[in-house]
Coordinates of C-alpha atoms in Angstrom, one line a residue:
Chain A
M1 CA -0.2 0.1 -0.1
S2 CA 1.1 3.7 -1.1
G3 CA 0.8 5.2 2.4
H4 CA -0.5 8.7 1.8
L5 CA -2.8 9.5 -1.0
T6 CA -3.1 13.0 -2.1
A7 CA -6.2 14.5 -3.4
R8 CA -5.2 14.3 -6.7
D9 CA -4.1 10.4 -6.5
D10 CA -7.4 10.0 -5.2
A11 CA -9.1 11.3 -8.3
R12 CA -7.1 9.3 -10.5
V13 CA -8.1 5.8 -8.8
W14 CA -11.7 7.3 -8.8
G15 CA -11.2 8.1 -12.7
L16 CA -9.5 5.0 -13.2
H17 CA -12.3 2.6 -11.9
F18 CA -15.1 4.5 -13.3
G19 CA -13.3 4.6 -16.7
L20 CA -13.0 0.5 -16.7
I21 CA -16.7 0.2 -15.6
A22 CA -17.7 2.7 -18.5
L23 CA -15.8 0.9 -21.0
L24 CA -16.9 -2.4 -20.5
F25 CA -20.6 -0.7 -20.5
A26 CA -19.9 0.9 -23.8
A27 CA -18.2 -2.2 -24.9
Q28 CA -21.4 -4.3 -25.4
Y29 CA -22.4 -2.0 -27.9
V30 CA -19.2 -2.6 -30.3
L31 CA -18.2 -6.2 -29.4
P32 CA -19.2 -9.0 -31.8
D33 CA -21.6 -11.7 -30.8
Y34 CA -18.9 -14.2 -29.5
H35 CA -16.6 -12.0 -27.4
N36 CA -19.7 -10.5 -26.0
G37 CA -20.3 -13.5 -24.5
V38 CA -16.9 -14.2 -23.7
I39 CA -16.6 -10.7 -22.0
A40 CA -19.6 -11.5 -19.8
R41 CA -18.3 -14.6 -18.6
V42 CA -15.1 -13.3 -18.0
M43 CA -16.8 -10.4 -15.6
V44 CA -18.7 -13.2 -13.7
L45 CA -15.4 -14.8 -13.2
A46 CA -13.6 -12.1 -12.3
L47 CA -16.0 -11.3 -9.6
F48 CA -14.6 -14.8 -8.3
A49 CA -11.3 -13.7 -8.8
M50 CA -11.8 -10.6 -6.9
G51 CA -13.4 -12.4 -4.0
Y52 CA -10.3 -14.8 -3.8
N53 CA -8.2 -11.6 -4.3
V54 CA -9.7 -10.1 -0.7
L55 CA -8.5 -13.3 1.0
F56 CA -5.1 -14.0 -1.0
G57 CA -3.8 -10.7 -2.0
Y58 CA -4.9 -8.2 0.8
T59 CA -5.0 -10.5 3.9
G60 CA -2.2 -12.8 2.6
L61 CA -4.2 -16.2 3.4
L62 CA -3.7 -18.8 0.7
S63 CA -6.9 -20.8 0.1
L64 CA -7.3 -24.0 -2.0
G65 CA -10.8 -24.2 -1.3
H66 CA -12.5 -21.3 -3.0
S67 CA -14.3 -23.6 -5.2
M68 CA -16.5 -24.8 -2.6
F69 CA -17.8 -21.1 -1.8
F70 CA -18.2 -20.8 -5.8
A71 CA -20.4 -24.1 -5.8
A72 CA -22.2 -23.0 -2.7
G73 CA -23.2 -20.1 -4.5
L74 CA -23.7 -22.3 -7.9
Y75 CA -25.7 -25.0 -6.3
G76 CA -27.5 -22.7 -3.3
A77 CA -29.4 -20.7 -6.1
G78 CA -29.6 -23.5 -8.8
L79 CA -31.0 -26.3 -6.8
P80 CA -33.9 -24.4 -5.3
I81 CA -34.9 -23.0 -8.8
Y82 CA -34.3 -26.8 -10.4
H83 CA -36.1 -28.7 -8.0
F84 CA -38.5 -26.5 -6.2
G85 CA -39.6 -24.1 -8.8
V86 CA -38.2 -21.0 -6.7
H87 CA -38.2 -17.7 -8.1
P88 CA -34.6 -16.9 -9.1
L89 CA -34.3 -13.6 -7.2
P90 CA -34.7 -15.3 -3.9
A91 CA -32.8 -18.1 -5.2
F92 CA -29.5 -15.9 -5.9
A93 CA -30.2 -14.7 -2.3
I94 CA -30.3 -17.8 -1.1
G95 CA -27.0 -19.2 -3.0
I96 CA -25.0 -15.9 -1.4
G97 CA -26.5 -16.8 2.0
C98 CA -25.2 -20.7 1.6
G99 CA -21.7 -19.5 0.4
T100 CA -21.2 -16.9 3.0
A101 CA -22.5 -19.4 6.0
L102 CA -20.2 -22.1 4.7
A103 CA -17.4 -19.2 4.5
L104 CA -17.7 -18.3 8.1
L105 CA -18.1 -21.6 9.1
V106 CA -15.1 -22.9 7.0
G107 CA -13.1 -19.6 8.3
A108 CA -14.1 -20.3 12.0
L109 CA -12.3 -23.7 11.7
A110 CA -9.3 -23.5 9.4
L111 CA -8.4 -20.2 10.6
R112 CA -7.2 -22.1 13.8
T113 CA -4.3 -23.0 11.7
T114 CA -1.5 -20.9 9.8
G115 CA 0.6 -21.4 6.9
V116 CA 0.6 -24.6 5.0
A117 CA -1.7 -26.1 7.4
F118 CA -4.5 -23.5 6.4
M119 CA -3.9 -24.4 2.4
I120 CA -4.4 -28.0 3.4
V121 CA -7.4 -27.7 5.6
T122 CA -9.3 -25.5 3.0
L123 CA -8.4 -28.1 0.3
M124 CA -9.7 -30.7 2.2
F125 CA -12.7 -28.9 3.0
A126 CA -13.3 -28.2 -0.4
Q127 CA -12.5 -31.6 -1.3
V128 CA -15.4 -32.9 1.1
A129 CA -17.5 -30.3 -0.6
Y130 CA -16.4 -31.8 -3.8
L131 CA -17.4 -35.4 -2.8
M132 CA -20.8 -34.5 -1.5
S133 CA -21.9 -32.9 -4.8
L134 CA -20.8 -36.3 -6.0
W135 CA -22.6 -38.4 -3.4
L136 CA -25.8 -36.6 -3.7
G137 CA -26.0 -37.3 -7.4
E138 CA -29.8 -38.0 -7.0
W139 CA -30.2 -34.1 -6.7
T140 CA -27.1 -32.8 -8.4
R141 CA -26.6 -35.3 -11.1
G142 CA -22.8 -35.3 -10.3
D143 CA -20.2 -34.3 -13.1
E144 CA -23.1 -34.8 -15.6
G145 CA -24.7 -31.6 -14.0
L146 CA -28.2 -29.9 -14.8
T147 CA -29.3 -27.1 -16.9
L148 CA -31.9 -24.4 -16.4
S149 CA -34.4 -24.3 -18.6
R150 CA -35.3 -20.8 -20.2
A151 CA -38.6 -20.4 -18.4
E152 CA -36.4 -20.6 -14.9
R153 CA -34.2 -18.1 -15.8
I154 CA -36.8 -15.4 -16.1
I155 CA -37.2 -12.4 -13.5
E156 CA -40.0 -10.6 -13.9
I157 CA -41.0 -8.2 -11.5
G158 CA -43.6 -5.4 -12.3
P159 CA -43.0 -3.8 -15.5
M160 CA -38.9 -5.4 -15.0
F161 CA -38.5 -8.1 -17.5
L162 CA -35.1 -9.6 -17.3
D163 CA -34.6 -12.8 -19.8
M164 CA -31.4 -14.3 -18.9
T165 CA -31.3 -16.3 -22.0
N166 CA -30.7 -13.3 -23.7
R167 CA -27.4 -12.1 -24.8
D168 CA -27.6 -8.3 -23.7
T169 CA -29.6 -9.0 -20.4
R170 CA -27.0 -11.5 -19.6
Y171 CA -24.0 -9.1 -20.4
I172 CA -25.8 -6.0 -18.2
I173 CA -26.3 -8.1 -15.3
A174 CA -22.7 -9.4 -15.5
W175 CA -21.3 -5.8 -15.9
A176 CA -23.8 -4.5 -12.9
L177 CA -22.3 -7.2 -11.0
F178 CA -19.1 -6.9 -11.8
A179 CA -19.0 -2.6 -11.0
L180 CA -20.8 -3.6 -7.6
G181 CA -17.8 -6.3 -6.8
L182 CA -15.2 -3.8 -8.1
G183 CA -16.7 -0.9 -6.0
I184 CA -16.8 -3.2 -2.9
T185 CA -12.9 -4.5 -3.2
L186 CA -12.1 -0.9 -3.6
L187 CA -13.7 0.4 -0.6
I188 CA -12.7 -2.5 1.5
A189 CA -9.0 -2.0 0.0
R190 CA -9.0 1.8 0.9
S191 CA -11.0 1.4 4.3
R192 CA -9.7 1.0 7.9
F193 CA -10.6 -2.3 7.7
G194 CA -8.6 -3.3 4.6
R195 CA -5.4 -1.4 6.2
V196 CA -6.0 -4.0 9.1
L197 CA -5.9 -6.7 6.6
V198 CA -2.4 -5.6 5.1
A199 CA -1.1 -5.2 8.5
I200 CA -2.0 -8.6 9.4
R201 CA -0.5 -10.0 6.3
E202 CA 2.6 -8.3 6.3
N203 CA 2.9 -8.9 10.6
E204 CA 0.3 -10.8 12.0
E205 CA 2.1 -10.7 15.6
R206 CA 2.6 -6.7 15.2
A207 CA -1.0 -6.4 14.2
R208 CA -2.2 -8.0 17.2
M209 CA 0.1 -6.3 19.6
L210 CA -1.1 -2.8 18.3
G211 CA -4.6 -4.3 20.0
F212 CA -6.4 -5.5 16.9
D213 CA -8.2 -8.9 17.1
T214 CA -6.6 -10.4 14.2
F215 CA -9.1 -13.3 14.3
A216 CA -12.2 -11.7 14.1
N217 CA -10.5 -9.4 11.1
K218 CA -9.7 -12.6 9.5
L219 CA -12.6 -14.3 9.8
A220 CA -14.5 -10.9 8.4
S221 CA -11.8 -11.4 5.5
V222 CA -13.0 -15.1 4.6
A223 CA -16.8 -14.2 5.2
I224 CA -16.6 -11.6 2.7
S225 CA -14.4 -13.1 0.3
G226 CA -17.0 -16.3 0.5
A227 CA -19.7 -14.0 -0.4
I228 CA -18.4 -12.6 -3.3
S229 CA -17.2 -16.0 -4.8
A230 CA -20.7 -17.1 -4.1
T231 CA -22.4 -14.1 -5.4
A232 CA -20.3 -15.2 -8.4
G233 CA -21.4 -18.7 -8.5
A234 CA -25.1 -17.8 -7.9
A235 CA -24.6 -15.3 -11.1
Y236 CA -23.2 -18.1 -13.3
V237 CA -25.8 -20.5 -12.8
L238 CA -28.6 -17.8 -13.6
L239 CA -26.5 -16.4 -16.4
F240 CA -25.3 -19.5 -18.0
G241 CA -27.9 -21.8 -16.9
Y242 CA -25.4 -25.1 -16.0
M243 CA -24.4 -26.1 -12.4
G244 CA -22.1 -29.4 -12.4
S245 CA -19.4 -31.0 -10.1
T246 CA -16.6 -29.8 -12.4
F247 CA -17.4 -26.3 -10.4
A248 CA -16.8 -27.8 -7.0
S249 CA -13.5 -29.4 -7.9
I250 CA -9.9 -28.5 -7.3
Q251 CA -9.5 -26.7 -10.5
Y252 CA -11.7 -24.6 -9.5
S253 CA -9.5 -23.6 -6.8
I254 CA -6.7 -23.0 -8.7
L255 CA -8.3 -21.1 -11.2
P256 CA -9.0 -17.8 -9.6
L257 CA -5.4 -18.2 -7.6
L258 CA -4.2 -18.0 -11.3
W259 CA -6.2 -15.3 -12.4
V260 CA -4.9 -13.0 -9.1
L261 CA -1.4 -13.8 -9.7
L262 CA -1.3 -13.3 -13.1
G263 CA -3.2 -9.9 -12.7
G264 CA -1.3 -8.8 -9.4
A265 CA -2.3 -9.9 -5.8
A266 CA -3.8 -7.0 -3.5
T267 CA -4.6 -4.7 -6.5
T268 CA -8.1 -4.0 -6.9
L269 CA -7.8 -4.2 -11.1
G270 CA -5.5 -6.9 -11.5
P271 CA -8.1 -10.0 -11.0
F272 CA -10.0 -8.7 -13.9
F273 CA -7.3 -8.4 -16.1
G274 CA -5.9 -11.5 -14.7
T275 CA -9.2 -13.5 -15.7
L276 CA -9.5 -11.6 -19.1
L277 CA -5.8 -12.4 -20.2
M278 CA -5.7 -15.9 -19.1
F279 CA -9.0 -16.5 -20.9
Y280 CA -7.7 -15.4 -24.3
L281 CA -4.1 -16.5 -23.7
A282 CA -5.4 -20.0 -23.1
E283 CA -7.9 -20.0 -25.6
M284 CA -5.8 -19.0 -28.2
S285 CA -2.6 -20.3 -27.3
N286 CA -4.6 -23.7 -27.2
D287 CA -6.1 -23.2 -30.6
A288 CA -2.6 -22.4 -32.2
L289 CA -0.7 -25.3 -30.7
N290 CA -3.7 -27.8 -31.5
A291 CA -3.4 -26.5 -35.0
W292 CA 0.3 -26.9 -34.9
F293 CA 0.2 -30.5 -33.2
P294 CA -3.3 -32.0 -34.1
D295 CA -2.3 -35.5 -32.6
A296 CA -0.9 -33.8 -29.1
R297 CA -4.6 -34.0 -27.2
L298 CA -3.7 -30.7 -25.9
N299 CA -6.4 -29.3 -23.3
Q300 CA -5.9 -26.5 -21.1
I301 CA -4.3 -27.8 -18.2
G302 CA -0.7 -27.7 -19.7
I303 CA -1.1 -24.0 -20.7
V304 CA -2.4 -23.3 -16.6
G305 CA 0.5 -25.2 -15.3
V306 CA 2.8 -23.6 -17.5
A307 CA 1.5 -20.1 -16.8
L308 CA 1.7 -20.8 -13.2
I309 CA 5.2 -21.9 -13.1
L310 CA 6.4 -18.8 -15.6
L311 CA 4.3 -16.3 -13.1
V312 CA 6.2 -17.7 -10.0
L313 CA 9.4 -17.6 -11.4
F314 CA 9.6 -14.5 -13.6
F315 CA 6.4 -12.5 -12.6
P316 CA 5.9 -13.0 -8.9
K317 CA 4.2 -9.6 -8.7
G318 CA 1.5 -9.8 -11.7
L319 CA 0.7 -7.3 -14.1
F320 CA -0.7 -4.6 -11.9
G321 CA 1.7 -5.0 -9.0
S322 CA 4.6 -4.7 -11.5
I323 CA 2.9 -1.5 -12.7
R324 CA 2.4 -0.1 -9.5
E325 CA 6.1 -1.1 -8.5
R326 CA 7.6 0.6 -11.7
W327 CA 5.0 3.8 -12.4
L328 CA 1.5 4.0 -10.5
K329 CA 2.7 4.1 -7.1
W330 CA -1.1 5.4 -6.4
L331 CA -2.7 2.3 -7.8
P332 CA -4.8 0.7 -4.8
Chain B
M1 CA -19.5 -65.4 2.0
A2 CA -19.6 -65.3 5.8
F3 CA -18.9 -61.7 7.6
G4 CA -15.4 -63.4 9.1
P5 CA -13.6 -64.1 6.0
H6 CA -15.4 -61.1 4.0
L7 CA -13.5 -59.1 6.7
L8 CA -10.5 -60.5 6.3
L9 CA -10.7 -60.1 2.8
A10 CA -11.6 -56.4 3.3
T11 CA -8.5 -56.2 5.8
L12 CA -6.1 -57.6 3.4
E13 CA -7.4 -55.1 0.5
G14 CA -6.7 -52.7 3.0
L15 CA -3.0 -54.0 4.0
V16 CA -2.0 -53.7 0.1
M17 CA -3.2 -50.5 -0.2
A18 CA -1.5 -49.0 3.3
A19 CA 1.4 -50.8 1.7
V20 CA 1.7 -48.5 -1.1
L21 CA 0.4 -45.3 0.6
A22 CA 3.1 -46.0 3.1
L23 CA 5.8 -45.8 0.4
M24 CA 4.0 -42.8 -1.5
A25 CA 3.5 -41.0 1.8
L26 CA 7.2 -41.5 3.0
G27 CA 8.4 -39.3 0.3
L28 CA 5.9 -36.7 1.0
S29 CA 6.9 -36.6 4.6
L30 CA 10.7 -36.9 3.8
V31 CA 10.3 -33.7 1.2
F32 CA 8.4 -31.6 4.1
G33 CA 10.8 -32.4 6.7
V34 CA 13.7 -31.7 5.3
M35 CA 13.0 -29.0 2.7
R36 CA 10.0 -27.4 4.8
V37 CA 7.9 -27.4 1.5
V38 CA 5.1 -29.2 0.6
N39 CA 4.9 -30.9 -3.1
V40 CA 1.6 -30.8 -4.5
A41 CA 2.9 -32.4 -7.8
H42 CA 3.9 -35.7 -5.5
G43 CA 0.9 -37.3 -6.8
E44 CA 1.8 -36.8 -10.7
F45 CA 5.1 -38.4 -10.1
F46 CA 3.2 -41.5 -8.9
M47 CA 1.3 -41.2 -12.0
L48 CA 4.4 -40.8 -14.1
G49 CA 5.9 -43.9 -12.3
A50 CA 3.0 -46.0 -13.4
V51 CA 2.6 -44.6 -16.9
L52 CA 6.6 -45.5 -17.3
A53 CA 6.0 -48.8 -15.6
W54 CA 3.6 -49.6 -18.4
Y55 CA 5.8 -48.1 -21.1
F56 CA 9.1 -50.1 -19.8
S57 CA 7.1 -53.6 -19.8
T58 CA 5.9 -53.3 -23.0
L59 CA 9.7 -52.8 -24.2
A60 CA 10.7 -56.5 -23.1
T61 CA 9.2 -59.7 -24.6
G62 CA 9.3 -63.1 -22.8
H63 CA 8.4 -63.9 -19.3
P64 CA 6.4 -60.9 -17.9
A65 CA 8.6 -60.7 -14.9
I66 CA 11.4 -59.5 -17.3
G67 CA 9.3 -56.6 -18.1
F68 CA 8.2 -55.8 -14.5
L69 CA 11.7 -56.0 -13.0
L70 CA 12.9 -53.3 -16.0
A71 CA 10.1 -51.0 -14.9
L72 CA 10.7 -51.5 -11.1
V73 CA 14.7 -50.2 -12.0
L74 CA 14.2 -47.7 -14.7
S75 CA 10.8 -46.2 -13.7
P76 CA 12.0 -44.8 -10.3
L77 CA 15.1 -43.6 -12.0
V78 CA 13.7 -41.2 -14.5
V79 CA 10.9 -40.0 -12.4
G80 CA 13.8 -39.3 -9.9
A81 CA 15.5 -37.5 -12.9
I82 CA 12.3 -35.6 -13.5
A83 CA 12.0 -34.3 -10.1
F84 CA 15.5 -33.4 -9.7
A85 CA 15.3 -31.2 -13.0
A86 CA 12.3 -29.5 -11.9
E87 CA 14.2 -28.9 -8.5
R88 CA 17.1 -27.4 -10.0
L89 CA 15.1 -25.7 -12.6
V90 CA 11.8 -24.1 -10.2
L91 CA 12.2 -24.8 -7.0
R92 CA 15.8 -23.7 -6.3
R93 CA 15.2 -20.6 -8.3
I94 CA 11.8 -19.5 -6.0
H95 CA 14.2 -20.0 -3.0
Y96 CA 12.0 -22.9 -1.4
N97 CA 9.4 -20.0 -0.4
P98 CA 6.2 -22.1 1.0
E99 CA 3.6 -20.6 -0.9
A100 CA 5.4 -19.6 -4.1
T101 CA 6.6 -23.5 -4.3
I102 CA 2.7 -24.5 -3.8
V103 CA 1.9 -22.4 -6.6
A104 CA 4.8 -23.9 -8.7
T105 CA 4.0 -27.2 -7.8
I106 CA 0.5 -27.1 -8.8
G107 CA 1.7 -25.9 -12.1
L108 CA 4.3 -28.7 -12.2
L109 CA 1.3 -30.9 -11.7
Y110 CA -0.7 -29.7 -14.6
V111 CA 2.3 -29.8 -16.9
L112 CA 3.0 -33.5 -16.0
Q113 CA -0.6 -34.5 -16.6
Q114 CA -0.8 -32.6 -20.1
A115 CA 2.8 -34.4 -20.6
A116 CA 1.0 -37.8 -19.7
L117 CA -2.2 -37.0 -21.7
T118 CA 0.0 -36.1 -25.0
F119 CA 2.4 -39.0 -24.6
Y120 CA 0.5 -41.6 -23.2
G121 CA -3.0 -41.0 -23.8
P122 CA -6.3 -40.8 -21.9
D123 CA -6.8 -44.6 -22.0
A124 CA -6.1 -46.8 -19.1
N125 CA -3.5 -49.8 -19.5
P126 CA -2.7 -52.7 -17.0
V127 CA 0.6 -54.0 -16.5
V128 CA 0.8 -58.0 -16.2
P129 CA 1.9 -59.2 -13.1
P130 CA 5.1 -60.6 -12.5
F131 CA 4.2 -64.0 -11.2
N132 CA 0.7 -65.7 -10.8
Y133 CA 0.3 -67.4 -7.5
R134 CA -2.6 -68.0 -5.7
V135 CA -2.6 -68.4 -1.8
L136 CA -5.3 -70.7 -1.1
L137 CA -6.9 -69.6 2.2
P138 CA -9.6 -71.8 3.8
W139 CA -12.4 -69.7 2.6
F140 CA -10.7 -68.0 -0.8
G141 CA -7.8 -67.8 -2.7
Y142 CA -5.7 -64.9 -2.7
S143 CA -3.5 -63.1 -5.0
G144 CA 0.3 -64.0 -4.1
Y145 CA 1.1 -60.8 -5.9
K146 CA -0.5 -58.6 -3.6
L147 CA 1.2 -60.3 -0.6
A148 CA 4.2 -59.8 -2.5
V149 CA 3.5 -56.1 -2.7
I150 CA 3.3 -55.8 1.2
G151 CA 6.4 -57.5 1.6
A152 CA 8.2 -55.6 -1.1
S153 CA 6.9 -52.4 0.8
I154 CA 8.0 -53.4 4.1
L155 CA 11.5 -54.4 2.7
L156 CA 11.9 -50.8 1.2
I157 CA 10.3 -48.7 3.9
T158 CA 13.0 -50.6 6.1
L159 CA 15.8 -49.8 4.1
T160 CA 15.0 -46.1 3.9
W161 CA 14.8 -46.0 7.7
L162 CA 18.1 -47.8 7.8
V163 CA 19.8 -45.0 5.3
L164 CA 18.1 -42.3 7.6
T165 CA 19.3 -43.3 10.5
R166 CA 22.5 -45.5 10.1
T167 CA 24.2 -43.9 7.2
R168 CA 26.2 -40.5 6.5
I169 CA 23.8 -39.5 4.2
G170 CA 21.2 -40.2 6.3
L171 CA 22.9 -38.1 8.8
V172 CA 23.5 -35.4 6.2
M173 CA 19.8 -35.3 5.5
R174 CA 18.8 -35.3 9.6
A175 CA 21.3 -32.4 10.0
T176 CA 19.7 -30.4 7.3
Q177 CA 16.0 -31.4 8.5
Y178 CA 17.4 -30.3 12.2
D179 CA 18.9 -26.8 11.5
R180 CA 19.7 -25.7 8.0
E181 CA 21.8 -23.0 8.8
T182 CA 24.0 -24.7 11.5
A183 CA 24.2 -27.8 8.6
Q184 CA 25.8 -25.1 6.2
A185 CA 28.1 -23.6 8.5
F186 CA 29.4 -27.1 8.9
G187 CA 29.8 -27.6 5.3
I188 CA 27.0 -29.8 4.7
P189 CA 26.1 -28.6 0.6
V190 CA 22.4 -27.8 1.7
D191 CA 21.7 -27.0 -1.7
R192 CA 22.5 -30.5 -3.2
V193 CA 20.9 -32.1 -0.3
Y194 CA 17.3 -30.6 -1.2
A195 CA 17.9 -31.7 -4.8
G196 CA 18.8 -35.3 -3.6
V197 CA 15.9 -35.5 -1.1
F198 CA 13.3 -34.2 -3.8
A199 CA 14.4 -36.5 -6.3
L200 CA 14.2 -39.2 -3.9
G201 CA 10.7 -38.3 -2.5
A202 CA 9.6 -38.6 -6.1
M203 CA 11.3 -42.0 -6.5
L204 CA 9.5 -43.6 -3.6
A205 CA 6.0 -42.4 -5.1
A206 CA 7.5 -44.0 -8.7
V207 CA 8.1 -47.4 -6.8
A208 CA 4.8 -47.1 -5.1
A209 CA 3.5 -46.9 -8.5
V210 CA 5.1 -49.7 -10.1
L211 CA 4.2 -52.1 -7.6
I212 CA 0.2 -51.0 -8.0
V213 CA 0.1 -51.2 -11.6
P214 CA -0.4 -54.8 -12.1
I215 CA -3.4 -54.3 -9.6
Q216 CA -4.6 -50.8 -10.8
Q217 CA -4.3 -49.9 -14.2
A218 CA -2.0 -46.7 -15.2
H219 CA -4.1 -43.5 -16.3
Y220 CA -2.8 -40.0 -16.5
L221 CA -5.6 -38.8 -14.0
M222 CA -4.4 -41.5 -11.1
G223 CA -2.2 -39.2 -9.1
T224 CA -5.1 -37.1 -7.8
D225 CA -6.4 -39.4 -5.1
P226 CA -3.2 -40.7 -3.8
L227 CA -2.0 -37.3 -3.4
L228 CA -4.9 -36.5 -1.2
L229 CA -4.4 -39.7 0.7
S230 CA -0.9 -39.1 1.3
F231 CA -1.5 -35.9 2.5
I232 CA -4.0 -37.2 5.0
V233 CA -1.5 -39.9 6.4
V234 CA 1.3 -37.5 6.4
I235 CA -0.9 -35.1 8.7
I236 CA -2.3 -38.2 10.6
G237 CA 0.9 -39.2 11.2
G238 CA 2.6 -36.1 12.3
L239 CA 4.7 -34.0 9.4
G240 CA 8.2 -35.3 9.5
S241 CA 7.8 -38.0 11.5
L242 CA 8.8 -41.6 9.9
R243 CA 6.9 -44.1 12.3
G244 CA 3.9 -42.1 12.4
T245 CA 3.9 -41.9 8.8
V246 CA 3.7 -45.7 8.6
V247 CA 1.4 -46.0 11.6
A248 CA -1.0 -43.7 10.0
A249 CA -1.0 -45.3 6.2
L250 CA -1.6 -48.7 8.3
L251 CA -4.6 -46.8 9.9
I252 CA -6.0 -45.1 7.0
G253 CA -5.1 -47.8 4.3
V254 CA -6.9 -50.5 6.3
S255 CA -9.9 -48.6 7.6
D256 CA -10.3 -47.2 4.0
G257 CA -10.3 -50.8 2.6
V258 CA -12.5 -52.0 5.2
I259 CA -15.0 -49.0 5.0
S260 CA -15.3 -49.2 1.3
V261 CA -16.1 -52.7 1.1
F262 CA -19.3 -51.7 3.4
F263 CA -19.9 -48.5 2.4
S264 CA -20.3 -46.3 -0.2
P265 CA -16.8 -45.4 -1.1
T266 CA -17.6 -41.8 -1.8
L267 CA -19.3 -41.6 1.7
A268 CA -16.2 -43.0 2.9
K269 CA -13.5 -40.8 1.3
M270 CA -16.1 -37.6 2.4
L271 CA -15.8 -38.6 6.3
A272 CA -12.2 -39.5 6.1
T273 CA -11.4 -35.9 4.5
L274 CA -13.8 -34.3 7.1
L275 CA -12.3 -36.3 9.8
V276 CA -8.4 -35.5 8.9
A277 CA -9.3 -31.8 8.3
M278 CA -10.7 -31.5 11.9
V279 CA -7.5 -33.3 13.0
L280 CA -5.8 -30.9 11.6
V281 CA -7.7 -28.0 13.1
F282 CA -7.5 -29.3 16.5
R283 CA -4.3 -31.1 16.7
P284 CA -2.0 -29.7 14.0
Q285 CA 0.9 -31.7 15.2
G286 CA -0.9 -35.2 14.3
L287 CA -1.8 -37.6 16.2
F288 CA 1.8 -39.0 16.8
G289 CA 3.6 -35.8 16.0
T290 CA 5.3 -33.6 18.8
A291 CA 4.3 -29.8 18.9
A292 CA 7.1 -28.0 16.3
R293 CA 10.2 -26.7 17.8

């Protein structure tokens, strides 16, 4: 964090964030069909990454279990709609509620450990959640997953009619949630609470000695992180109409880590650009490599793996972390 | 079959599993104990060991034992060399930072999986066991090879224990584990010890895999479950404790064998994982370990 911010820096920060949000709003009118869909998806997944960043970037806790929060939002919203015909709006709230409750529970237990043990404990809780999604196959249909029909994805309240199978509606909802998430992380990063989290990351003993309740602050961080991740999950099932066990698997705990690392941990804009870049990078390199080596059975895991190793070796601060270090000291 | 023999069969299956698990977890525990890093790619070294075992066994003609012995010697060596290279090229350069190492080994996990998928393919292939001999028990016949796996595992673990406690190499490793800086000051090449330990850990996983392929087929995704199980074993046994690791492998292997005969395997895995997470939360030093220094 960059110590004292002048009024000019303050204006720059708000300008930059509003600029990005405005740009993404305008983009829907110029983007061709395919990229429109991609950006909508990236915005939802970036929300997931932003949730991950609150815990990993700002609080310095490496979780390998965030897929369970995403999946809690996904199933928490999707299953009531699918099985009980619940209206999408309360279902969305149920999804967020499930994720937040799970985050509080997991946080209260896992935060008793530190360092490597925290990572393994979160990994194991997420594995339990994944196995549970398979075990309850009668309800979730496991790996095969469930698809929501068009009728189940329409929100109609009075004059408001939102059909989430419609491309433009989907984009605007993804955009709104993304903007909200970005605003929340920016507020957290610049608040007193956010600075306490950074203090805990830098030196927990010292933060405790200064009189901060580090456990309560970390628990709040896990809860907020889980809630944002669950929001992304709940939004995903409503917007794209699919839920499956894959979203609860380890891979979906690793991906937000990768996106945040690429964009820059503990930066507000990093998660979005990390997700965006990784999506196109994986897509393009996969297409190119498959064109060169058609028999190599390449899928994206290899690219994800190489990206993780290269990032750790040569680019540990990520995109916006490096920009902040070299040029723009005021970036939050 | 009556309940008694059924239980005996389940216990035997569990013991085979425990034998393989103990070897693999020993490798993970050794790496964590000496280097203080968690190797998330450990399961992929196991997978590579199995896939290479299949490859080497297809090279040999004649009696299946020839191919198996070839695999038993060559597969761990190749896996050890790959692990050595990964350690030199990646882990050393990030100075064994715990979190960076986790991220890097996750990357390694995916790279190895992709490599196996590319060069080996998505199919599962069996290796013919070196001998077919059925031990006849009063209630059922049991594969002699499976009993041999238990024996081989006991032999290898004893060997590792002897190396650790009775040889100069073991002394150097223990010194590095106990206090890295003092060891360095006494002229121990800590850097090279790390590379050696990382390779040795991977080789133990590979040996475990070669032993298991005649029972379970080689597949490019086979590393995930054993990885989680060895995490469980190492945690329950107390990180870095050899005796604890063996006892925990027995406990987990046998109970897993017995539970999955009588209950749904998914439920069994779920409960075991939850239980272990709770152990880690409430007793982080493991059931047999002592509190960290």
